[in-house]
Amino acid sequence: NWSSIAADMYIPFNATLNVHPEYKGYDGSTVKQADVILLGWPYLFDMPPSVREADLRYYSPRTDPGGPAMTWAMFAIGWLDIGDEAEANAVFKRGY
């Protein structure tokens, strides 16, 4: 049952920074693709908009600009999700 699997997933959270670390022990280094951004969509993880925004702001400068092109589309969806069309437009263009 996928619902029980999802309910039992460990998703780390750093309350000091108000962000989700990529993994336990993550040190803020560059990532190829910020998988945390996928928590909002397509996973639809329930979190306050302030945490969603903090994740987006935190990982944008830490994501490898040469990573997968879909990365920036996922950032754009995240920004649209919290109502920031200007940021969504800016990161969407980074994928092209």
Coordinates of N, CA and C in Angstrom, one line a residue:
N1 N 0.8 -1.2 0.0 CA 0.0 0.0 0.0 C 0.9 1.2 0.0
W2 N 0.8 2.0 -1.0 CA 1.7 3.2 -1.2 C 1.4 4.3 -0.1
S3 N 0.2 4.3 0.4 CA -0.1 5.3 1.5 C 0.7 5.0 2.7
S4 N 0.8 3.7 3.1 CA 1.5 3.4 4.3 C 3.0 3.6 4.1
I5 N 3.5 3.3 2.9 CA 4.9 3.5 2.6 C 5.2 5.0 2.7
A6 N 4.4 5.8 2.1 CA 4.6 7.3 2.2 C 4.6 7.8 3.6
A7 N 3.6 7.3 4.4 CA 3.5 7.7 5.8 C 4.7 7.3 6.6
D8 N 5.4 6.3 6.2 CA 6.6 5.8 7.0 C 7.9 6.4 6.5
M9 N 7.9 7.2 5.5 CA 9.1 7.8 4.9 C 9.7 8.7 5.9
Y10 N 11.0 8.7 6.0 CA 11.7 9.7 6.8 C 12.1 10.9 6.0
I11 N 11.6 12.0 6.3 CA 12.0 13.2 5.6 C 12.6 14.2 6.6
P12 N 13.9 14.4 6.5 CA 14.6 15.2 7.4 C 14.2 16.7 7.4
F13 N 14.2 17.4 8.5 CA 13.9 18.8 8.6 C 14.9 19.5 9.5
N14 N 15.4 20.6 9.1 CA 16.3 21.4 9.9 C 15.5 22.6 10.4
A15 N 15.1 22.6 11.6 CA 14.3 23.6 12.2 C 15.0 25.0 12.3
T16 N 16.3 24.9 12.4 CA 17.1 26.1 12.6 C 17.1 26.9 11.2
L17 N 17.3 26.2 10.1 CA 17.3 26.8 8.8 C 15.9 26.9 8.1
N18 N 15.0 26.1 8.7 CA 13.6 26.0 8.2 C 13.6 25.4 6.8
V19 N 14.5 24.4 6.6 CA 14.6 23.7 5.3 C 14.7 22.2 5.5
H20 N 14.4 21.5 4.4 CA 14.6 20.0 4.4 C 16.0 19.7 3.8
P21 N 16.9 19.1 4.6 CA 18.2 18.7 4.1 C 18.0 17.6 3.0
E22 N 18.9 17.6 2.1 CA 18.8 16.5 1.0 C 18.8 15.1 1.7
Y23 N 19.6 15.0 2.7 CA 19.7 13.7 3.4 C 20.3 14.0 4.8
K24 N 20.2 13.0 5.7 CA 20.8 13.2 7.0 C 22.3 13.4 6.9
G25 N 22.7 14.5 7.5 CA 24.1 14.9 7.4 C 24.5 15.8 6.3
Y26 N 23.5 16.2 5.5 CA 23.8 17.1 4.3 C 24.5 18.4 4.8
D27 N 25.6 18.8 4.2 CA 26.4 19.9 4.6 C 26.2 21.2 3.8
G28 N 25.2 21.2 2.9 CA 25.0 22.5 2.2 C 25.8 22.5 0.9
S29 N 26.5 21.4 0.5 CA 27.3 21.4 -0.7 C 26.4 21.4 -1.9
T30 N 27.1 21.6 -3.1 CA 26.3 21.6 -4.4 C 25.7 20.3 -4.6
V31 N 24.5 20.3 -5.1 CA 23.8 19.1 -5.5 C 23.5 19.1 -7.0
K32 N 23.5 17.9 -7.6 CA 23.2 17.9 -9.1 C 21.8 18.3 -9.4
Q33 N 20.9 17.8 -8.5 CA 19.5 18.2 -8.6 C 18.9 18.2 -7.2
A34 N 18.2 19.3 -6.8 CA 17.7 19.4 -5.5 C 16.4 18.5 -5.4
D35 N 16.6 17.3 -4.9 CA 15.5 16.4 -4.8 C 14.4 16.9 -3.8
V36 N 14.9 17.7 -2.9 CA 13.9 18.3 -1.9 C 12.8 19.1 -2.6
I37 N 13.1 19.7 -3.7 CA 12.2 20.5 -4.5 C 11.0 19.6 -5.0
L38 N 11.3 18.3 -5.1 CA 10.2 17.4 -5.6 C 9.2 17.1 -4.5
L39 N 9.5 17.5 -3.2 CA 8.6 17.2 -2.1 C 7.3 17.9 -2.4
G40 N 7.4 19.2 -2.9 CA 6.1 19.9 -3.2 C 5.4 19.4 -4.4
W41 N 6.1 19.1 -5.4 CA 5.4 18.5 -6.6 C 6.5 17.6 -7.3
P42 N 6.2 16.4 -7.5 CA 4.9 15.7 -7.6 C 4.5 15.1 -6.3
Y43 N 5.3 15.1 -5.2 CA 5.0 14.3 -4.0 C 3.8 15.0 -3.3
L44 N 3.7 16.3 -3.4 CA 2.6 17.0 -2.7 C 2.7 16.9 -1.2
F45 N 3.9 16.9 -0.7 CA 4.2 16.8 0.8 C 3.6 18.1 1.4
D46 N 2.9 17.9 2.5 CA 2.2 19.0 3.2 C 3.2 19.7 4.0
M47 N 3.4 21.0 3.7 CA 4.3 21.9 4.4 C 3.8 23.3 4.3
P48 N 4.1 24.2 5.3 CA 3.7 25.6 5.2 C 4.4 26.2 4.0
P49 N 3.8 27.2 3.4 CA 4.4 27.9 2.2 C 5.7 28.5 2.6
S50 N 5.9 28.9 3.9 CA 7.2 29.5 4.3 C 8.3 28.5 4.2
V51 N 8.0 27.2 4.5 CA 9.0 26.2 4.4 C 9.3 25.9 2.9
R52 N 8.3 25.8 2.1 CA 8.4 25.6 0.6 C 9.3 26.7 0.1
E53 N 9.0 27.9 0.4 CA 9.9 29.1 -0.1 C 11.3 28.9 0.4
A54 N 11.5 28.6 1.7 CA 12.8 28.4 2.3 C 13.6 27.4 1.5
D55 N 13.0 26.2 1.2 CA 13.6 25.2 0.4 C 14.0 25.7 -0.9
L56 N 13.2 26.4 -1.6 CA 13.5 26.9 -2.9 C 14.6 27.9 -2.9
R57 N 14.6 28.8 -1.9 CA 15.7 29.8 -1.8 C 17.0 29.2 -1.4
Y58 N 16.9 28.2 -0.5 CA 18.1 27.5 0.0 C 18.8 26.7 -1.1
Y59 N 18.0 26.0 -1.9 CA 18.6 25.1 -2.9 C 19.0 25.7 -4.3
S60 N 18.4 26.9 -4.6 CA 18.6 27.5 -5.9 C 20.1 27.7 -6.1
P61 N 20.8 28.4 -5.1 CA 22.3 28.6 -5.3 C 23.1 27.3 -5.1
R62 N 22.6 26.3 -4.5 CA 23.3 25.1 -4.3 C 23.1 24.0 -5.3
T63 N 22.3 24.3 -6.3 CA 22.0 23.3 -7.4 C 22.9 23.6 -8.6
D64 N 23.6 22.5 -9.0 CA 24.5 22.6 -10.1 C 23.8 23.1 -11.4
P65 N 24.3 24.2 -11.9 CA 23.7 24.8 -13.1 C 23.7 23.9 -14.3
G66 N 24.7 22.9 -14.3 CA 24.8 21.9 -15.4 C 24.0 20.6 -15.1
G67 N 23.2 20.6 -14.1 CA 22.4 19.5 -13.8 C 21.2 19.3 -14.8
P68 N 20.4 18.3 -14.5 CA 19.3 18.0 -15.4 C 18.4 19.3 -15.7
A69 N 18.0 19.4 -16.9 CA 17.1 20.6 -17.3 C 15.8 20.6 -16.6
M70 N 15.3 19.5 -16.2 CA 14.0 19.4 -15.6 C 14.1 20.1 -14.2
T71 N 15.3 20.2 -13.6 CA 15.4 20.7 -12.3 C 14.8 22.1 -12.2
W72 N 15.1 23.0 -13.2 CA 14.6 24.3 -13.1 C 13.1 24.4 -13.4
A73 N 12.5 23.5 -14.1 CA 11.1 23.4 -14.3 C 10.4 23.0 -12.9
M74 N 11.0 22.2 -12.2 CA 10.5 21.8 -10.8 C 10.6 23.0 -9.9
F75 N 11.7 23.8 -10.0 CA 11.7 25.0 -9.2 C 10.6 26.0 -9.6
A76 N 10.4 26.1 -10.9 CA 9.3 27.0 -11.4 C 8.0 26.6 -10.9
I77 N 7.7 25.3 -10.8 CA 6.4 24.8 -10.3 C 6.3 25.1 -8.8
G78 N 7.4 25.0 -8.1 CA 7.5 25.4 -6.7 C 7.1 26.8 -6.5
W79 N 7.7 27.7 -7.3 CA 7.5 29.1 -7.1 C 6.0 29.5 -7.5
L80 N 5.5 28.8 -8.5 CA 4.1 29.0 -8.9 C 3.2 28.5 -7.8
D81 N 3.6 27.5 -7.1 CA 2.8 26.9 -6.0 C 2.6 27.9 -4.9
I82 N 3.6 28.7 -4.6 CA 3.5 29.7 -3.6 C 3.1 31.1 -4.1
G83 N 2.8 31.2 -5.4 CA 2.3 32.4 -5.9 C 3.3 33.4 -6.4
D84 N 4.6 33.0 -6.7 CA 5.6 34.0 -7.1 C 5.9 33.7 -8.6
E85 N 5.2 34.4 -9.5 CA 5.3 34.2 -10.9 C 6.6 34.7 -11.4
A86 N 7.1 35.8 -10.8 CA 8.4 36.4 -11.3 C 9.6 35.4 -11.1
E87 N 9.6 34.8 -9.9 CA 10.7 33.8 -9.6 C 10.5 32.6 -10.5
A88 N 9.2 32.2 -10.7 CA 9.0 31.0 -11.5 C 9.5 31.2 -12.9
N89 N 9.2 32.4 -13.5 CA 9.7 32.7 -14.8 C 11.2 32.7 -14.9
A90 N 11.8 33.3 -13.9 CA 13.3 33.4 -13.9 C 13.9 32.0 -13.9
V91 N 13.5 31.1 -13.0 CA 14.1 29.8 -12.9 C 13.7 28.9 -14.1
F92 N 12.5 29.1 -14.6 CA 12.1 28.3 -15.8 C 13.1 28.5 -16.9
K93 N 13.4 29.8 -17.2 CA 14.4 30.2 -18.3 C 15.8 29.6 -18.1
R94 N 16.1 29.3 -16.8 CA 17.5 28.7 -16.6 C 17.6 27.3 -17.2
G95 N 16.5 26.6 -17.5 CA 16.5 25.3 -18.0 C 16.7 25.2 -19.5
Y96 N 16.8 26.4 -20.1 CA 17.0 26.5 -21.6 C 18.1 27.3 -22.0

